[in-house]
mmCIF file of C-alpha atoms and ligand atoms in Angstrom:
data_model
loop_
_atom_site.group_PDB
_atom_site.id
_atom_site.type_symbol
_atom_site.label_atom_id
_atom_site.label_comp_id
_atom_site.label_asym_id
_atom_site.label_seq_id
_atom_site.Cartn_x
_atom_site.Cartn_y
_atom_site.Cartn_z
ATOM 1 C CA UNK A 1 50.936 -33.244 -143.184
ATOM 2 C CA UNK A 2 50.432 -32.217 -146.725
ATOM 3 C CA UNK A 3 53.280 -31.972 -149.092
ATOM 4 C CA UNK A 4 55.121 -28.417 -150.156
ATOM 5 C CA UNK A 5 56.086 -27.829 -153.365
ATOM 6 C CA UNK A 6 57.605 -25.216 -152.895
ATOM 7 C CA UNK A 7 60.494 -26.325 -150.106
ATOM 8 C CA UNK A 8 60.613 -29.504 -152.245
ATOM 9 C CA UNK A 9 61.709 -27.769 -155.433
ATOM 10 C CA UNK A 10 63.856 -25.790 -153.188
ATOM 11 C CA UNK A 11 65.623 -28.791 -151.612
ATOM 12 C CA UNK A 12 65.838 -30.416 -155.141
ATOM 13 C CA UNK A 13 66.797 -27.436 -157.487
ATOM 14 C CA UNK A 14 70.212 -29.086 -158.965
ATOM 15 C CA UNK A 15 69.109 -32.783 -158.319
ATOM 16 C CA UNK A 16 68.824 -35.027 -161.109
ATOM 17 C CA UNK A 17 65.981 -36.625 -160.153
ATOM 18 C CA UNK A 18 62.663 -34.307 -158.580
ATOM 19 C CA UNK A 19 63.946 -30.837 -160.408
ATOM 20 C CA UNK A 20 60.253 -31.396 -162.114
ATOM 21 C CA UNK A 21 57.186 -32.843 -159.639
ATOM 22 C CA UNK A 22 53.854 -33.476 -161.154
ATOM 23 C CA UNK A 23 51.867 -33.852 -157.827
ATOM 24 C CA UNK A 24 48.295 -34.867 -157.247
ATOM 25 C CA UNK A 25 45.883 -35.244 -154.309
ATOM 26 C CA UNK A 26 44.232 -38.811 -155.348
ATOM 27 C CA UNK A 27 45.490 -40.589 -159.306
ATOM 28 C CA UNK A 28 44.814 -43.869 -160.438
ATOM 29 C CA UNK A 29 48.306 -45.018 -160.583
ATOM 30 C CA UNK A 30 51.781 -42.587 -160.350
ATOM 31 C CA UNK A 31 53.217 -44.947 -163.117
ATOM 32 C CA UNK A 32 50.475 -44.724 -165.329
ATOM 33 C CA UNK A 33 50.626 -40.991 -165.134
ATOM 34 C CA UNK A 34 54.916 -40.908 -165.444
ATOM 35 C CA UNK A 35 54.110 -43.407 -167.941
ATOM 36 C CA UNK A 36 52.075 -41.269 -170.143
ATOM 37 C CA UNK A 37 54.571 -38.378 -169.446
ATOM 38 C CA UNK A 38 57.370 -40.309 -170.478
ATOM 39 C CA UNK A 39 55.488 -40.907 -174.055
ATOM 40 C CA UNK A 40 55.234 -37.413 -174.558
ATOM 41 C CA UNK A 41 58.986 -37.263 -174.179
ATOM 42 C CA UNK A 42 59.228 -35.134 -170.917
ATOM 43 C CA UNK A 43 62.658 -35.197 -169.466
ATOM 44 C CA UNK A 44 64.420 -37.394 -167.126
ATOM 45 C CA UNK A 45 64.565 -36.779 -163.574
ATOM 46 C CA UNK A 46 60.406 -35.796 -163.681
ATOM 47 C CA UNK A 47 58.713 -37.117 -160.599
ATOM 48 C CA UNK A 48 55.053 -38.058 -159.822
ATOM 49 C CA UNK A 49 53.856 -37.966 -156.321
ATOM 50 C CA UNK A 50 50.540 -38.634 -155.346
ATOM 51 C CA UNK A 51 48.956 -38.382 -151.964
ATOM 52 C CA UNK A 52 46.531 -41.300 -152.727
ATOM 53 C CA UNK A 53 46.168 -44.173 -155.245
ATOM 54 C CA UNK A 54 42.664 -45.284 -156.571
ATOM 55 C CA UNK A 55 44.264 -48.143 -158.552
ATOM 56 C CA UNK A 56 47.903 -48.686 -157.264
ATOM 57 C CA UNK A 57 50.053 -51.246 -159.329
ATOM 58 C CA UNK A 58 52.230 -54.268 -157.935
ATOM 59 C CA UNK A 59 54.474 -56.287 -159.441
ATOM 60 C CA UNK A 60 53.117 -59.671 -160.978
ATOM 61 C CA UNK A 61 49.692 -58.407 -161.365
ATOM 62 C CA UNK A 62 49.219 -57.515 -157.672
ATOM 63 C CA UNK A 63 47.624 -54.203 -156.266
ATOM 64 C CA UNK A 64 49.242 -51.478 -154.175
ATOM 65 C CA UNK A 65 47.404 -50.409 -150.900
ATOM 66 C CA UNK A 66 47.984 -47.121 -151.390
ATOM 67 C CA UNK A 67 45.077 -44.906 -148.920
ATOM 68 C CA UNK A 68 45.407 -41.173 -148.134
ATOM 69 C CA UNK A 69 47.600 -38.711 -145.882
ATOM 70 C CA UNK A 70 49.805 -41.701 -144.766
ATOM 71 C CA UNK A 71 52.499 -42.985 -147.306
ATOM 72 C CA UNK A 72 54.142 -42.152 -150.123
ATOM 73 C CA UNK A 73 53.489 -43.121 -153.935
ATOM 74 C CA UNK A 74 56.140 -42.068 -155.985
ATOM 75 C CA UNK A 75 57.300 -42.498 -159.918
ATOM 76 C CA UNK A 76 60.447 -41.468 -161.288
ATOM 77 C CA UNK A 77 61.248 -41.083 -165.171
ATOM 78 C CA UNK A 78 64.916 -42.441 -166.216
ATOM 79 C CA UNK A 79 66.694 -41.907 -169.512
ATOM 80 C CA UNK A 80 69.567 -44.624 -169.149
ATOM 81 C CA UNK A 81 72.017 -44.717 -172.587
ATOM 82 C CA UNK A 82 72.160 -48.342 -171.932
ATOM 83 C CA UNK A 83 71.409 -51.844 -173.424
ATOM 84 C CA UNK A 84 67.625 -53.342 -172.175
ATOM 85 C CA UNK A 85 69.369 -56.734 -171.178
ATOM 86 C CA UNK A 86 71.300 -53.769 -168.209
ATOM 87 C CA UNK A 87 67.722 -52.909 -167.411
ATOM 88 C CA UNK A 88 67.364 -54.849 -163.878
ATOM 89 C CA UNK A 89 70.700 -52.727 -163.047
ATOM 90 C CA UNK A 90 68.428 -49.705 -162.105
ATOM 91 C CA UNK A 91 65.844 -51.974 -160.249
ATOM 92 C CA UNK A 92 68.662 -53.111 -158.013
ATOM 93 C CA UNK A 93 70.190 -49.298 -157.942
ATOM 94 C CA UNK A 94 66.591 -48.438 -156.791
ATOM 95 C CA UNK A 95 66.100 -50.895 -154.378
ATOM 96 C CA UNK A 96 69.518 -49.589 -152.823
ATOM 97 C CA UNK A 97 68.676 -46.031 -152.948
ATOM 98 C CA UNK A 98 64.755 -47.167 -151.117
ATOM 99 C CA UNK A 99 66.637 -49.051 -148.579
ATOM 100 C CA UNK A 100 69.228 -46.248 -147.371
ATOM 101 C CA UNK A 101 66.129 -43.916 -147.249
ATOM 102 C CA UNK A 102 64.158 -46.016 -144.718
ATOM 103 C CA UNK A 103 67.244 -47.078 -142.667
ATOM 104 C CA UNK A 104 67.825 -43.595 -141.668
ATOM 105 C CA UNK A 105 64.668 -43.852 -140.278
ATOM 106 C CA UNK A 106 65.549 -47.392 -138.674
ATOM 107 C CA UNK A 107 69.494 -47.823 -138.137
ATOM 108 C CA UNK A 108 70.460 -51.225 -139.354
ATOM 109 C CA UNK A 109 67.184 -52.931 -139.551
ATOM 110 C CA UNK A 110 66.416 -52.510 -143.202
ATOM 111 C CA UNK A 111 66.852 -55.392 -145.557
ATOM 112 C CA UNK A 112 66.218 -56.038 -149.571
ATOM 113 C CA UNK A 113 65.104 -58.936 -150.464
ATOM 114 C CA UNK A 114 66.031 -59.546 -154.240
ATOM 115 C CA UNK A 115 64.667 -57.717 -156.422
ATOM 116 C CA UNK A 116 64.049 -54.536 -154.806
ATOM 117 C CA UNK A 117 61.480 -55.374 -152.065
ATOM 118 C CA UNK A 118 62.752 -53.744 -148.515
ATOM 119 C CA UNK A 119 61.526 -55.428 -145.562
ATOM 120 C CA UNK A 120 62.114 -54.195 -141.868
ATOM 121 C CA UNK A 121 62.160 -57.253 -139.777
ATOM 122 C CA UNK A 122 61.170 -59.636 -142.206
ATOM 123 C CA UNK A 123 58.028 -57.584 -143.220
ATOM 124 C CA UNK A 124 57.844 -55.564 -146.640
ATOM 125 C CA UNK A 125 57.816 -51.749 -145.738
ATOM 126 C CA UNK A 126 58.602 -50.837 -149.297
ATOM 127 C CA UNK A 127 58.138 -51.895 -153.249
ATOM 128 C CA UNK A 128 59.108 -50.967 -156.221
ATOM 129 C CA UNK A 129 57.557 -51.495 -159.990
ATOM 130 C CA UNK A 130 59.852 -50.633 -162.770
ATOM 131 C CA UNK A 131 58.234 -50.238 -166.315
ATOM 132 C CA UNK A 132 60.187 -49.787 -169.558
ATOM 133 C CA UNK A 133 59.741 -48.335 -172.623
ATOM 134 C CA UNK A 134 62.173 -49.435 -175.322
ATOM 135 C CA UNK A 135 62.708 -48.329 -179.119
ATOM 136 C CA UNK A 136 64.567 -50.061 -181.657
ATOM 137 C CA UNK A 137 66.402 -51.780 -179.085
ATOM 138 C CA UNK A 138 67.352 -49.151 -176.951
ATOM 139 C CA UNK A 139 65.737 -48.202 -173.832
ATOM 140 C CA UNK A 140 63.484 -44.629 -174.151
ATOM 141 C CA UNK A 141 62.506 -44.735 -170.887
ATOM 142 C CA UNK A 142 61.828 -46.385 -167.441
ATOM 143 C CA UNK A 143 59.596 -46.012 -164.937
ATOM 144 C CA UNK A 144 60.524 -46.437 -161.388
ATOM 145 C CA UNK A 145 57.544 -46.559 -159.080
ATOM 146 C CA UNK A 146 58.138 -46.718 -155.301
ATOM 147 C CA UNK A 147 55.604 -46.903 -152.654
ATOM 148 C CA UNK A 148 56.741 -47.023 -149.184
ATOM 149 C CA UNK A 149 54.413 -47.414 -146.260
ATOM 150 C CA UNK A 150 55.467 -44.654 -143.806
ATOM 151 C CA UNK A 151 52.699 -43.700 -141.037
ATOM 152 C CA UNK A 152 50.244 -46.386 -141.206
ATOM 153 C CA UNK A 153 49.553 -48.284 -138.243
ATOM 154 C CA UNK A 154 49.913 -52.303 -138.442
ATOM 155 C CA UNK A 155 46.108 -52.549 -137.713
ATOM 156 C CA UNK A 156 44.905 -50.158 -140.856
ATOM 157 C CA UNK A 157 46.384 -53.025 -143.443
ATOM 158 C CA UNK A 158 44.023 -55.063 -145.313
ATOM 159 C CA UNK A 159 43.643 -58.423 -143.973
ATOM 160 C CA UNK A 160 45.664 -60.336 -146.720
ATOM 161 C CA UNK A 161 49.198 -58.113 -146.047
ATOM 162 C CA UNK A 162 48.765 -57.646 -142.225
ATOM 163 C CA UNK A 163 50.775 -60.931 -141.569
ATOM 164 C CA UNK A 164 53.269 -59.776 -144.220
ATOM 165 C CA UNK A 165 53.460 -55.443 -144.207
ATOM 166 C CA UNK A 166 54.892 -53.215 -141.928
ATOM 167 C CA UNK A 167 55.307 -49.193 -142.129
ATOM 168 C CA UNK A 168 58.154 -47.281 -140.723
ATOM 169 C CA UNK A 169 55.921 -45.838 -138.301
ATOM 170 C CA UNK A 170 54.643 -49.030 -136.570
ATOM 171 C CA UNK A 171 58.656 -50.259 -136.668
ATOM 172 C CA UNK A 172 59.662 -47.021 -134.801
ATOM 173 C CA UNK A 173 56.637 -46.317 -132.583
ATOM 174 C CA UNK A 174 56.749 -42.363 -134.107
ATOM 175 C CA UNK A 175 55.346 -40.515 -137.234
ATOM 176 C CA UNK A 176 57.536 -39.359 -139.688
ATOM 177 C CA UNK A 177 57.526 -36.467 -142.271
ATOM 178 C CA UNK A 178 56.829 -38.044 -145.659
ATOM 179 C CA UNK A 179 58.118 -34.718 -147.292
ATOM 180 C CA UNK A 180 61.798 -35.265 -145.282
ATOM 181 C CA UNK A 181 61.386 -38.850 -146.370
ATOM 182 C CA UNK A 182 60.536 -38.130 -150.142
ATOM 183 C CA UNK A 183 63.545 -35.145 -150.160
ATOM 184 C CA UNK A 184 66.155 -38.032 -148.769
ATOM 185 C CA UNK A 185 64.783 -40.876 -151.274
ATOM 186 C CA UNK A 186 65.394 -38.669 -154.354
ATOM 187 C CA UNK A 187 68.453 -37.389 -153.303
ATOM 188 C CA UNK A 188 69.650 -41.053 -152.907
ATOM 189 C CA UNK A 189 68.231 -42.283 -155.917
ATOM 190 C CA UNK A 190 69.928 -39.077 -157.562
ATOM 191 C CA UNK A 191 73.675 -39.960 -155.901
ATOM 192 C CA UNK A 192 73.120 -43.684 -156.876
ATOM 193 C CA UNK A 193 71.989 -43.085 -160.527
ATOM 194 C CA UNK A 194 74.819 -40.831 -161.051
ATOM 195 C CA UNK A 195 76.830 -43.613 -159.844
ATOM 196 C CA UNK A 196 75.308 -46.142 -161.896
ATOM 197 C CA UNK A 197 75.472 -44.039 -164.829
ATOM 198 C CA UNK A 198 78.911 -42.573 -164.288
ATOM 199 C CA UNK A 199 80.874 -45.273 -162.893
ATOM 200 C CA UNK A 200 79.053 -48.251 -163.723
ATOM 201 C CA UNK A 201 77.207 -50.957 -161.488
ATOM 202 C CA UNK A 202 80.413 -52.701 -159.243
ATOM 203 C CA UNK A 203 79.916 -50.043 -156.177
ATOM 204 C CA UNK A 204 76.044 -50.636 -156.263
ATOM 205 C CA UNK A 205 76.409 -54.312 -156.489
ATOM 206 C CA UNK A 206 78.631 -54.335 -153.249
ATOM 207 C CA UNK A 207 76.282 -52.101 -151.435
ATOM 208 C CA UNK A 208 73.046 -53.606 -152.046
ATOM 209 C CA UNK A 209 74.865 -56.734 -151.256
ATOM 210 C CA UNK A 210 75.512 -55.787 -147.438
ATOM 211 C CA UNK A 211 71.937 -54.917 -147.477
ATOM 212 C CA UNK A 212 70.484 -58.035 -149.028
ATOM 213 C CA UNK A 213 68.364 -60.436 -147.180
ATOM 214 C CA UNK A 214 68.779 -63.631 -149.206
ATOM 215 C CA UNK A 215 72.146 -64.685 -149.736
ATOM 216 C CA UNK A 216 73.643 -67.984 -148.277
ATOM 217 C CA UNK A 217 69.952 -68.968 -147.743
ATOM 218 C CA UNK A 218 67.979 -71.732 -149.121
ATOM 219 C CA UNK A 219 65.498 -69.294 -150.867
ATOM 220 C CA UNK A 220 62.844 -70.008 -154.249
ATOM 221 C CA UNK A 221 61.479 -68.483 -156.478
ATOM 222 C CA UNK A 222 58.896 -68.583 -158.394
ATOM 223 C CA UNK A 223 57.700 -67.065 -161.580
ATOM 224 C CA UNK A 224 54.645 -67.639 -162.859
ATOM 225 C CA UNK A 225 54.059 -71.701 -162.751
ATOM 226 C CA UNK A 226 58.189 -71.991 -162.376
ATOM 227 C CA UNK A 227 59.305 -72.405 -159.267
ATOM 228 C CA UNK A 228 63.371 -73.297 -158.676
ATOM 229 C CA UNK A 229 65.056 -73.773 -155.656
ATOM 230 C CA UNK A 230 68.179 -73.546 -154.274
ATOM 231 C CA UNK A 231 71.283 -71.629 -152.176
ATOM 232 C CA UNK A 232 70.911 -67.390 -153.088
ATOM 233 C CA UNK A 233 74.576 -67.136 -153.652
ATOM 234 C CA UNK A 234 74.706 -63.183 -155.290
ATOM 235 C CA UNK A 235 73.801 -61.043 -157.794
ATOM 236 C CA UNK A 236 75.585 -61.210 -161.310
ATOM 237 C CA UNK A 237 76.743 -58.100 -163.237
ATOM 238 C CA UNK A 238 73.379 -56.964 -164.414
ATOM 239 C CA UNK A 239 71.400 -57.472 -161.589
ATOM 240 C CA UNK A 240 70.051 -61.061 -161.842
ATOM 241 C CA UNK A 241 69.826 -63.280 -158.530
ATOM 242 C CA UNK A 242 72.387 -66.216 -159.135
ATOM 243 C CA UNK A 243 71.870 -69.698 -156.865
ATOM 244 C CA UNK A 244 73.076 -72.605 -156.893
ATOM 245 C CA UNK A 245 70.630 -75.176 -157.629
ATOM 246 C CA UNK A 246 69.799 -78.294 -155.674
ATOM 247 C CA UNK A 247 72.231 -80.281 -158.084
ATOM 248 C CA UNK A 248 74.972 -77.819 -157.604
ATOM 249 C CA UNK A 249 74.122 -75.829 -160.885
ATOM 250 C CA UNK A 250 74.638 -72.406 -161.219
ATOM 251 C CA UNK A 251 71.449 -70.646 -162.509
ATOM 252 C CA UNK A 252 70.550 -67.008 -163.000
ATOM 253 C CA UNK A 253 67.082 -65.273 -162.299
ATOM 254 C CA UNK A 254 66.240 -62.284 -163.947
ATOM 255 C CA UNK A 255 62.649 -61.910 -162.418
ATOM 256 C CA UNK A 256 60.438 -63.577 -160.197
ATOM 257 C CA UNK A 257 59.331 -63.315 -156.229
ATOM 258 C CA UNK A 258 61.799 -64.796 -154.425
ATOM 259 C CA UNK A 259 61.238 -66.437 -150.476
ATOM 260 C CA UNK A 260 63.558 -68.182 -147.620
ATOM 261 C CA UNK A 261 63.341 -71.695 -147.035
ATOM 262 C CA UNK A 262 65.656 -71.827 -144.529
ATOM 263 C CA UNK A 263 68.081 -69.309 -143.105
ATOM 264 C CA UNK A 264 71.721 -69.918 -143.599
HETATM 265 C C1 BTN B 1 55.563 -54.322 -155.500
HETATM 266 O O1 BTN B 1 54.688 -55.104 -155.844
HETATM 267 O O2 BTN B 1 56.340 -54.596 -154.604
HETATM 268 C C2 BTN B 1 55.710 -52.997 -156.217
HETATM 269 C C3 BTN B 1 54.852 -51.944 -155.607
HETATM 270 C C4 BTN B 1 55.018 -50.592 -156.262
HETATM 271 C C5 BTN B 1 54.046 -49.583 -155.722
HETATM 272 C C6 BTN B 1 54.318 -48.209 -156.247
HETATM 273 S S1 BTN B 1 53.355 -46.965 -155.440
HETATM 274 C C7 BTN B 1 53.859 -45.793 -156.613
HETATM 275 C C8 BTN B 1 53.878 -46.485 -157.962
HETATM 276 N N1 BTN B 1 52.574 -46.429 -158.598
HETATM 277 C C9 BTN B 1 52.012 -47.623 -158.704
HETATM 278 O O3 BTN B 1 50.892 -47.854 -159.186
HETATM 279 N N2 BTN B 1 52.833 -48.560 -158.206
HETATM 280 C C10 BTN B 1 54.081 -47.974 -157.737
#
């Protein structure tokens, strides 16, 4: 089913984040689009939703299968009054917000794997690509783009993420409204950010931490030609994945595509 405006701005009047939706049938990429909004200084809380993307970014370089009528490709524009190094902070608050979304749709099943990848029994049903814009040291804006495979079936995925994707749909046996499902994501993302900004990042850190998929496993991760290994033991204070490395060292990762070895 197509999206409606209408009930949407309805359900989100008051929200933070959705009280302005910039929505298109087919775009190249959502944060391209909130990107180039951003620059021309429109305010935070504006959404882009798109019902297909021609050109759909991943993180690291990767693409974003991203075909028509079935899932939803969404970009979010942030404002945070706080230092770049805190950045990663809304990554993880993002991830959190994602998660909750899909596990109403899949009671205790959904998982984050660190950064902000949610899988649903071990397979990714959801990623997010955060962009950020900074001036004179202070962030102007940040992206957050979130695609989340809702109603596709297991056999429409390309061959190289069948092994690896799932949707919500092929986890439940069901379709699912994407417009319920986009109303419930901003509204989380709106609670958490207010949180985030508000409070600060403790209360996200301990839920995202029930959540998470790594931690007390022998995980890696690589980044670029870097790859370390070791136990996932948390995240720190700003959002970066501390282990403890195969001598015993504590190390922190801000970014990188992290995998079990072995579970704990
Ligand atoms: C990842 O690699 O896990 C991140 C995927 C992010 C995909 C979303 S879909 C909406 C937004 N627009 C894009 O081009 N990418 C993000």
């Amino acid at each position: 089913m197509e999206l409606c405006l209408k009930e949407l701005k309805k359900e989100l009047a008051g929200e933070i984040i959705g009280h302005s939706i910039h929505h298109f049938q087919e775009i190249g990429s959502t944060n391209d689009e909130a990107f180039s909004l951003g620059m021309e200084g429109a305010p935070e809380g504006t959404v882009v939703v798109a019902n297909s993307q021609s050109a759909g970014k991943g993180r690291l370089q990767r693409s974003w299968f991203s075909p028509p009528q079935a899932n939803i490709y969404t970009s979010v524009i942030l404002r945070p009054e706080f230092n770049p190094a805190d950045a990663p902070r809304i990554t993880i608050m993002a991830g959190l917000a994602a998660a909750q979304t899909i596990e109403t749709y899949c009671p205790r099943k959904a998982r984050i794997k660190w950064p902000n990848d949610v899988l649903l029994d071990g397979k990714k049903v959801c990623g997010i690509l955060a962009q950020m814009q900074t001036n004179e040291d202070k962030i102007d804006f940040v992206i957050l783009g979130i695609g989340i495979n809702v109603n596709i079936s297991a056999d429409e995925f390309p061959a190289e993420i069948k092994n690896t994707a799932t949707s919500i749909a092929a986890q439940t046996a069901a379709f699912h409204s994407r417009q319920d499902l986009l109303i419930t994501l901003y509204k989380n993302l709106s609670k958490w950010y207010k949180t985030l900004t508000s409070t600060g990042f403790e209360m996200i850190r301990e839920e995202w931490l029930k959540m998470a998929s790594l931690i007390g496993c022998e995980t890696q991760v690589k980044f670029g030609n870097e790859i370390i290994k070791g136990k996932a033991l948390g995240i720190d204070e700003r959002g970066a994945l501390v282990m403890s490395d195969s001598k015993g060292k504590t190390v922190k990762i801000l970014a990188g595509d992290a995998s079990i070895l072995k579970e704990n």
